[in-house]
C-alpha atoms as a PDB file:
ATOM      1  CA  MET A   1      -1.140   3.360   9.035  1.00  0.00           C
ATOM      2  CA  LYS A   2      -2.043   5.049   5.746  1.00  0.00           C
ATOM      3  CA  LEU A   3      -1.835   8.801   5.864  1.00  0.00           C
ATOM      4  CA  LEU A   4      -4.315   9.922   3.246  1.00  0.00           C
ATOM      5  CA  CYS A   5      -3.578  12.926   1.138  1.00  0.00           C
ATOM      6  CA  ILE A   6      -5.532  13.589  -2.036  1.00  0.00           C
ATOM      7  CA  SER A   7      -5.195  16.500  -4.397  1.00  0.00           C
ATOM      8  CA  CYS A   8      -7.412  16.210  -7.461  1.00  0.00           C
ATOM      9  CA  MET A   9      -6.817  17.846 -10.811  1.00  0.00           C
ATOM     10  CA  LYS A  10      -9.578  18.587 -13.246  1.00  0.00           C
ATOM     11  CA  ARG A  11      -9.706  16.371 -16.320  1.00  0.00           C
ATOM     12  CA  GLU A  12      -9.289  19.249 -18.734  1.00  0.00           C
ATOM     13  CA  GLU A  13      -6.019  20.357 -17.210  1.00  0.00           C
ATOM     14  CA  VAL A  14      -2.836  19.782 -19.080  1.00  0.00           C
ATOM     15  CA  THR A  15       0.091  17.837 -17.768  1.00  0.00           C
ATOM     16  CA  ALA A  16       1.855  19.053 -14.679  1.00  0.00           C
ATOM     17  CA  SER A  17       4.986  18.251 -12.762  1.00  0.00           C
ATOM     18  CA  THR A  18       4.124  17.441  -9.168  1.00  0.00           C
ATOM     19  CA  VAL A  19       6.263  17.560  -6.023  1.00  0.00           C
ATOM     20  CA  VAL A  20       4.973  16.044  -2.773  1.00  0.00           C
ATOM     21  CA  GLU A  21       6.654  16.733   0.542  1.00  0.00           C
ATOM     22  CA  TRP A  22       5.740  15.072   3.827  1.00  0.00           C
ATOM     23  CA  PHE A  23       6.663  16.605   7.205  1.00  0.00           C
ATOM     24  CA  TYR A  24       6.317  15.361  10.784  1.00  0.00           C
ATOM     25  CA  ARG A  25       5.951  17.577  13.815  1.00  0.00           C
ATOM     26  CA  PRO A  26       6.011  15.979  17.261  1.00  0.00           C
ATOM     27  CA  GLU A  27       4.018  17.483  20.100  1.00  0.00           C
ATOM     28  CA  GLY A  28       5.684  20.791  20.950  1.00  0.00           C
ATOM     29  CA  GLY A  29       8.363  20.343  18.268  1.00  0.00           C
ATOM     30  CA  LYS A  30       9.097  21.708  14.773  1.00  0.00           C
ATOM     31  CA  ASP A  31       8.471  20.317  11.327  1.00  0.00           C
ATOM     32  CA  GLU A  32      11.039  17.862  10.053  1.00  0.00           C
ATOM     33  CA  PRO A  33      10.999  16.477   6.503  1.00  0.00           C
ATOM     34  CA  ILE A  34      10.364  12.719   6.337  1.00  0.00           C
ATOM     35  CA  TYR A  35       9.487  11.977   2.688  1.00  0.00           C
ATOM     36  CA  GLU A  36       9.587  13.601  -0.737  1.00  0.00           C
ATOM     37  CA  HIS A  37       8.231  12.474  -4.082  1.00  0.00           C
ATOM     38  CA  ARG A  38       9.467  14.168  -7.243  1.00  0.00           C
ATOM     39  CA  LYS A  39       9.832  11.853 -10.219  1.00  0.00           C
ATOM     40  CA  MET A  40      11.424   9.465  -7.725  1.00  0.00           C
ATOM     41  CA  ASN A  41      10.807   8.726  -4.001  1.00  0.00           C
ATOM     42  CA  HIS A  42      13.181  10.033  -1.381  1.00  0.00           C
ATOM     43  CA  GLU A  43      12.985   9.187   2.331  1.00  0.00           C
ATOM     44  CA  PHE A  44      14.826  11.523   4.677  1.00  0.00           C
ATOM     45  CA  PRO A  45      16.873  10.118   7.544  1.00  0.00           C
ATOM     46  CA  SER A  46      14.521  10.375  10.566  1.00  0.00           C
ATOM     47  CA  ARG A  47      12.782   8.286  13.186  1.00  0.00           C
ATOM     48  CA  PHE A  48      10.720   6.843  10.293  1.00  0.00           C
ATOM     49  CA  SER A  49      13.708   5.511   8.297  1.00  0.00           C
ATOM     50  CA  GLY A  50      12.780   2.261   6.562  1.00  0.00           C
ATOM     51  CA  ARG A  51       9.149   2.512   7.733  1.00  0.00           C
ATOM     52  CA  ILE A  52       7.650   4.771   5.044  1.00  0.00           C
ATOM     53  CA  GLN A  53       6.160   3.529   1.790  1.00  0.00           C
ATOM     54  CA  TRP A  54       4.724   5.520  -1.095  1.00  0.00           C
ATOM     55  CA  ASN A  55       1.025   4.683  -1.393  1.00  0.00           C
ATOM     56  CA  GLY A  56      -0.014   7.242  -3.996  1.00  0.00           C
ATOM     57  CA  SER A  57      -1.330   6.817  -7.487  1.00  0.00           C
ATOM     58  CA  LYS A  58       0.576   7.170 -10.762  1.00  0.00           C
ATOM     59  CA  ASP A  59      -1.610  10.112 -11.869  1.00  0.00           C
ATOM     60  CA  MET A  60      -0.575  11.953  -8.636  1.00  0.00           C
ATOM     61  CA  GLN A  61      -4.173  12.532  -7.511  1.00  0.00           C
ATOM     62  CA  ASP A  62      -3.618  10.348  -4.436  1.00  0.00           C
ATOM     63  CA  VAL A  63      -0.281  11.255  -2.808  1.00  0.00           C
ATOM     64  CA  SER A  64      -0.604   9.209   0.398  1.00  0.00           C
ATOM     65  CA  ILE A  65       2.110   7.429   2.296  1.00  0.00           C
ATOM     66  CA  THR A  66       1.978   4.451   4.694  1.00  0.00           C
ATOM     67  CA  VAL A  67       3.873   4.386   7.988  1.00  0.00           C
ATOM     68  CA  LEU A  68       4.761   0.814   8.843  1.00  0.00           C
ATOM     69  CA  ASN A  69       5.087  -0.577  12.398  1.00  0.00           C
ATOM     70  CA  VAL A  70       3.451   2.429  14.032  1.00  0.00           C
ATOM     71  CA  THR A  71       4.559   3.111  17.611  1.00  0.00           C
ATOM     72  CA  LEU A  72       3.314   5.429  20.352  1.00  0.00           C
ATOM     73  CA  ASN A  73       6.124   7.833  19.462  1.00  0.00           C
ATOM     74  CA  ASP A  74       4.623   8.370  16.005  1.00  0.00           C
ATOM     75  CA  SER A  75       1.851  10.576  17.402  1.00  0.00           C
ATOM     76  CA  GLY A  76       1.965  14.113  16.089  1.00  0.00           C
ATOM     77  CA  ILE A  77       1.018  16.294  13.135  1.00  0.00           C
ATOM     78  CA  TYR A  78       1.837  15.173   9.636  1.00  0.00           C
ATOM     79  CA  THR A  79       1.821  17.716   6.824  1.00  0.00           C
ATOM     80  CA  CYS A  80       1.401  16.895   3.153  1.00  0.00           C
ATOM     81  CA  ASN A  81       2.549  19.708   0.837  1.00  0.00           C
ATOM     82  CA  ILE A  82       1.679  19.405  -2.868  1.00  0.00           C
ATOM     83  CA  THR A  83       3.207  21.693  -5.490  1.00  0.00           C
ATOM     84  CA  ARG A  84       2.095  21.455  -9.082  1.00  0.00           C
ATOM     85  CA  GLU A  85       3.569  23.368 -12.000  1.00  0.00           C
ATOM     86  CA  PHE A  86       1.211  23.260 -14.939  1.00  0.00           C
ATOM     87  CA  GLU A  87       2.788  23.127 -18.353  1.00  0.00           C
ATOM     88  CA  PHE A  88       0.891  25.574 -20.543  1.00  0.00           C
ATOM     89  CA  GLU A  89       2.390  26.973 -23.720  1.00  0.00           C
ATOM     90  CA  ILE A  90       2.247  30.653 -22.593  1.00  0.00           C
ATOM     91  CA  HIS A  91       2.998  30.439 -18.895  1.00  0.00           C
ATOM     92  CA  ARG A  92       3.660  27.890 -16.113  1.00  0.00           C
ATOM     93  CA  PRO A  93       1.335  28.608 -13.155  1.00  0.00           C
ATOM     94  CA  LEU A  94       2.179  27.122  -9.778  1.00  0.00           C
ATOM     95  CA  PHE A  95      -0.447  25.537  -7.558  1.00  0.00           C
ATOM     96  CA  THR A  96       0.271  24.624  -3.941  1.00  0.00           C
ATOM     97  CA  SER A  97      -1.867  22.991  -1.316  1.00  0.00           C
ATOM     98  CA  SER A  98      -1.252  21.611   2.142  1.00  0.00           C
ATOM     99  CA  ARG A  99      -3.064  19.006   4.271  1.00  0.00           C
ATOM    100  CA  LEU A 100      -2.594  18.518   8.005  1.00  0.00           C
ATOM    101  CA  ILE A 101      -3.160  15.148   9.628  1.00  0.00           C
ATOM    102  CA  HIS A 102      -3.343  14.872  13.392  1.00  0.00           C
ATOM    103  CA  LEU A 103      -2.414  11.351  14.444  1.00  0.00           C
ATOM    104  CA  THR A 104      -2.770  10.083  17.974  1.00  0.00           C
ATOM    105  CA  VAL A 105      -1.460   6.555  18.566  1.00  0.00           C
ATOM    106  CA  VAL A 106      -2.983   4.733  21.535  1.00  0.00           C
ATOM    107  CA  GLU A 107      -1.893   1.413  23.006  1.00  0.00           C
ATOM    108  CA  GLU A 108      -5.245  -0.297  22.536  1.00  0.00           C
ATOM    109  CA  ALA A 109      -8.336   0.939  20.834  1.00  0.00           C
ATOM    110  CA  GLY A 110     -11.419   1.181  23.079  1.00  0.00           C
ATOM    111  CA  GLU A 111     -14.677  -0.600  22.284  1.00  0.00           C
ATOM    112  CA  ASP A 112     -16.977   1.513  20.119  1.00  0.00           C
ATOM    113  CA  PHE A 113     -20.552   1.589  21.333  1.00  0.00           C
ATOM    114  CA  THR A 114     -21.937   0.934  17.846  1.00  0.00           C
ATOM    115  CA  SER A 115     -19.765  -2.167  17.400  1.00  0.00           C
ATOM    116  CA  VAL A 116     -21.065  -3.574  20.729  1.00  0.00           C
ATOM    117  CA  ILE A 117     -24.710  -2.900  19.684  1.00  0.00           C
ATOM    118  CA  SER A 118     -24.151  -4.466  16.275  1.00  0.00           C
ATOM    119  CA  GLU A 119     -22.543  -7.564  17.831  1.00  0.00           C
ATOM    120  CA  ILE A 120     -25.543  -8.004  20.214  1.00  0.00           C
ATOM    121  CA  MET A 121     -27.938  -7.598  17.272  1.00  0.00           C
ATOM    122  CA  MET A 122     -25.974 -10.167  15.287  1.00  0.00           C
ATOM    123  CA  TYR A 123     -26.380 -12.772  18.097  1.00  0.00           C
ATOM    124  CA  ILE A 124     -30.094 -11.990  18.547  1.00  0.00           C
ATOM    125  CA  LEU A 125     -30.598 -12.418  14.769  1.00  0.00           C
ATOM    126  CA  LEU A 126     -28.626 -15.658  14.814  1.00  0.00           C
ATOM    127  CA  VAL A 127     -30.811 -17.092  17.617  1.00  0.00           C
ATOM    128  CA  PHE A 128     -34.029 -15.899  15.930  1.00  0.00           C
ATOM    129  CA  LEU A 129     -33.072 -17.446  12.560  1.00  0.00           C
ATOM    130  CA  THR A 130     -32.044 -20.727  14.238  1.00  0.00           C
ATOM    131  CA  LEU A 131     -35.415 -20.956  16.022  1.00  0.00           C
ATOM    132  CA  TRP A 132     -37.295 -20.075  12.836  1.00  0.00           C
ATOM    133  CA  LEU A 133     -35.410 -22.792  10.931  1.00  0.00           C
ATOM    134  CA  LEU A 134     -36.170 -25.333  13.646  1.00  0.00           C
ATOM    135  CA  ILE A 135     -39.918 -24.470  13.619  1.00  0.00           C
ATOM    136  CA  GLU A 136     -39.994 -24.728   9.849  1.00  0.00           C
ATOM    137  CA  MET A 137     -38.297 -28.135   9.945  1.00  0.00           C
ATOM    138  CA  VAL A 138     -40.874 -29.437  12.534  1.00  0.00           C
ATOM    139  CA  TYR A 139     -43.747 -28.046  10.494  1.00  0.00           C
ATOM    140  CA  CYS A 140     -42.460 -29.649   7.290  1.00  0.00           C
ATOM    141  CA  TYR A 141     -41.799 -32.960   9.057  1.00  0.00           C
ATOM    142  CA  ARG A 142     -45.396 -33.064  10.394  1.00  0.00           C
ATOM    143  CA  LYS A 143     -46.801 -32.176   7.012  1.00  0.00           C
ATOM    144  CA  VAL A 144     -44.823 -34.913   5.263  1.00  0.00           C
ATOM    145  CA  SER A 145     -45.730 -37.384   8.024  1.00  0.00           C
ATOM    146  CA  LYS A 146     -49.456 -36.679   7.682  1.00  0.00           C
ATOM    147  CA  ALA A 147     -49.216 -37.021   3.891  1.00  0.00           C
ATOM    148  CA  GLU A 148     -47.518 -40.397   4.255  1.00  0.00           C
ATOM    149  CA  GLU A 149     -50.220 -41.603   6.686  1.00  0.00           C
ATOM    150  CA  ALA A 150     -52.955 -40.512   4.312  1.00  0.00           C
ATOM    151  CA  ALA A 151     -51.275 -42.277   1.443  1.00  0.00           C
ATOM    152  CA  GLN A 152     -50.880 -45.419   3.538  1.00  0.00           C
ATOM    153  CA  GLU A 153     -54.645 -45.442   4.425  1.00  0.00           C
ATOM    154  CA  ASN A 154     -55.585 -44.921   0.784  1.00  0.00           C
ATOM    155  CA  ALA A 155     -53.311 -47.811  -0.263  1.00  0.00           C
ATOM    156  CA  THR A 156     -54.872 -50.246   2.265  1.00  0.00           C
ATOM    157  CA  ASP A 157     -58.402 -49.234   1.100  1.00  0.00           C
ATOM    158  CA  TYR A 158     -57.564 -50.200  -2.456  1.00  0.00           C
ATOM    159  CA  LEU A 159     -55.798 -53.481  -1.543  1.00  0.00           C
ATOM    160  CA  ALA A 160     -58.423 -54.679   0.907  1.00  0.00           C
ATOM    161  CA  ILE A 161     -60.694 -57.532  -0.279  1.00  0.00           C
ATOM    162  CA  PRO A 162     -64.066 -57.810   1.470  1.00  0.00           C
ATOM    163  CA  SER A 163     -64.302 -60.974   3.601  1.00  0.00           C
ATOM    164  CA  GLU A 164     -67.502 -62.272   1.969  1.00  0.00           C
ATOM    165  CA  ASN A 165     -65.763 -62.392  -1.383  1.00  0.00           C
ATOM    166  CA  LYS A 166     -62.735 -64.255  -0.186  1.00  0.00           C
ATOM    167  CA  GLU A 167     -64.341 -67.707  -0.865  1.00  0.00           C
ATOM    168  CA  ASN A 168     -65.409 -66.786  -4.332  1.00  0.00           C
ATOM    169  CA  CYS A 169     -62.188 -65.151  -5.434  1.00  0.00           C
ATOM    170  CA  ALA A 170     -61.265 -68.028  -7.782  1.00  0.00           C
ATOM    171  CA  VAL A 171     -62.003 -67.449 -11.395  1.00  0.00           C
ATOM    172  CA  PRO A 172     -63.676 -70.433 -13.089  1.00  0.00           C
ATOM    173  CA  VAL A 173     -61.419 -72.156 -15.557  1.00  0.00           C
ATOM    174  CA  GLU A 174     -62.896 -73.665 -18.679  1.00  0.00           C
ATOM    175  CA  GLU A 175     -61.396 -76.667 -20.253  1.00  0.00           C
END
């Protein structure tokens, strides 16, 4: 399960050192740190030990993490705190932002009505296209069959010799 956290910087901004902290709060509990990214990644000992991966970008615009092997106990509120210290010549302003992600893990996802409708439409379209293809094949077969019959009749007309000329079909030979 990717927990998406994006904090964009404008292109004209100078370089900045960025610190990302991830916290988890169970239902009715308090925030506990689970992950931190300063120049290196650090996973805190918690119920998520060994199940968190950094999924952010190198430019630190996307600072997401992925929780592997999600269980029902992983439901809760995840907080992504981003702190940026900009490196200007005169001063070093600090920018902080926070994103909350409410995650509810269920045992099995229910059927979405739109997916059911789209599946029905897919089958109707499949049947329609199959029938259309079958009709086209029959039409083409009949057209080719009629063309062959017409060609056959024309060929017999050209090859037929009238019966009254059959006795005189020999060409006189001169010696």
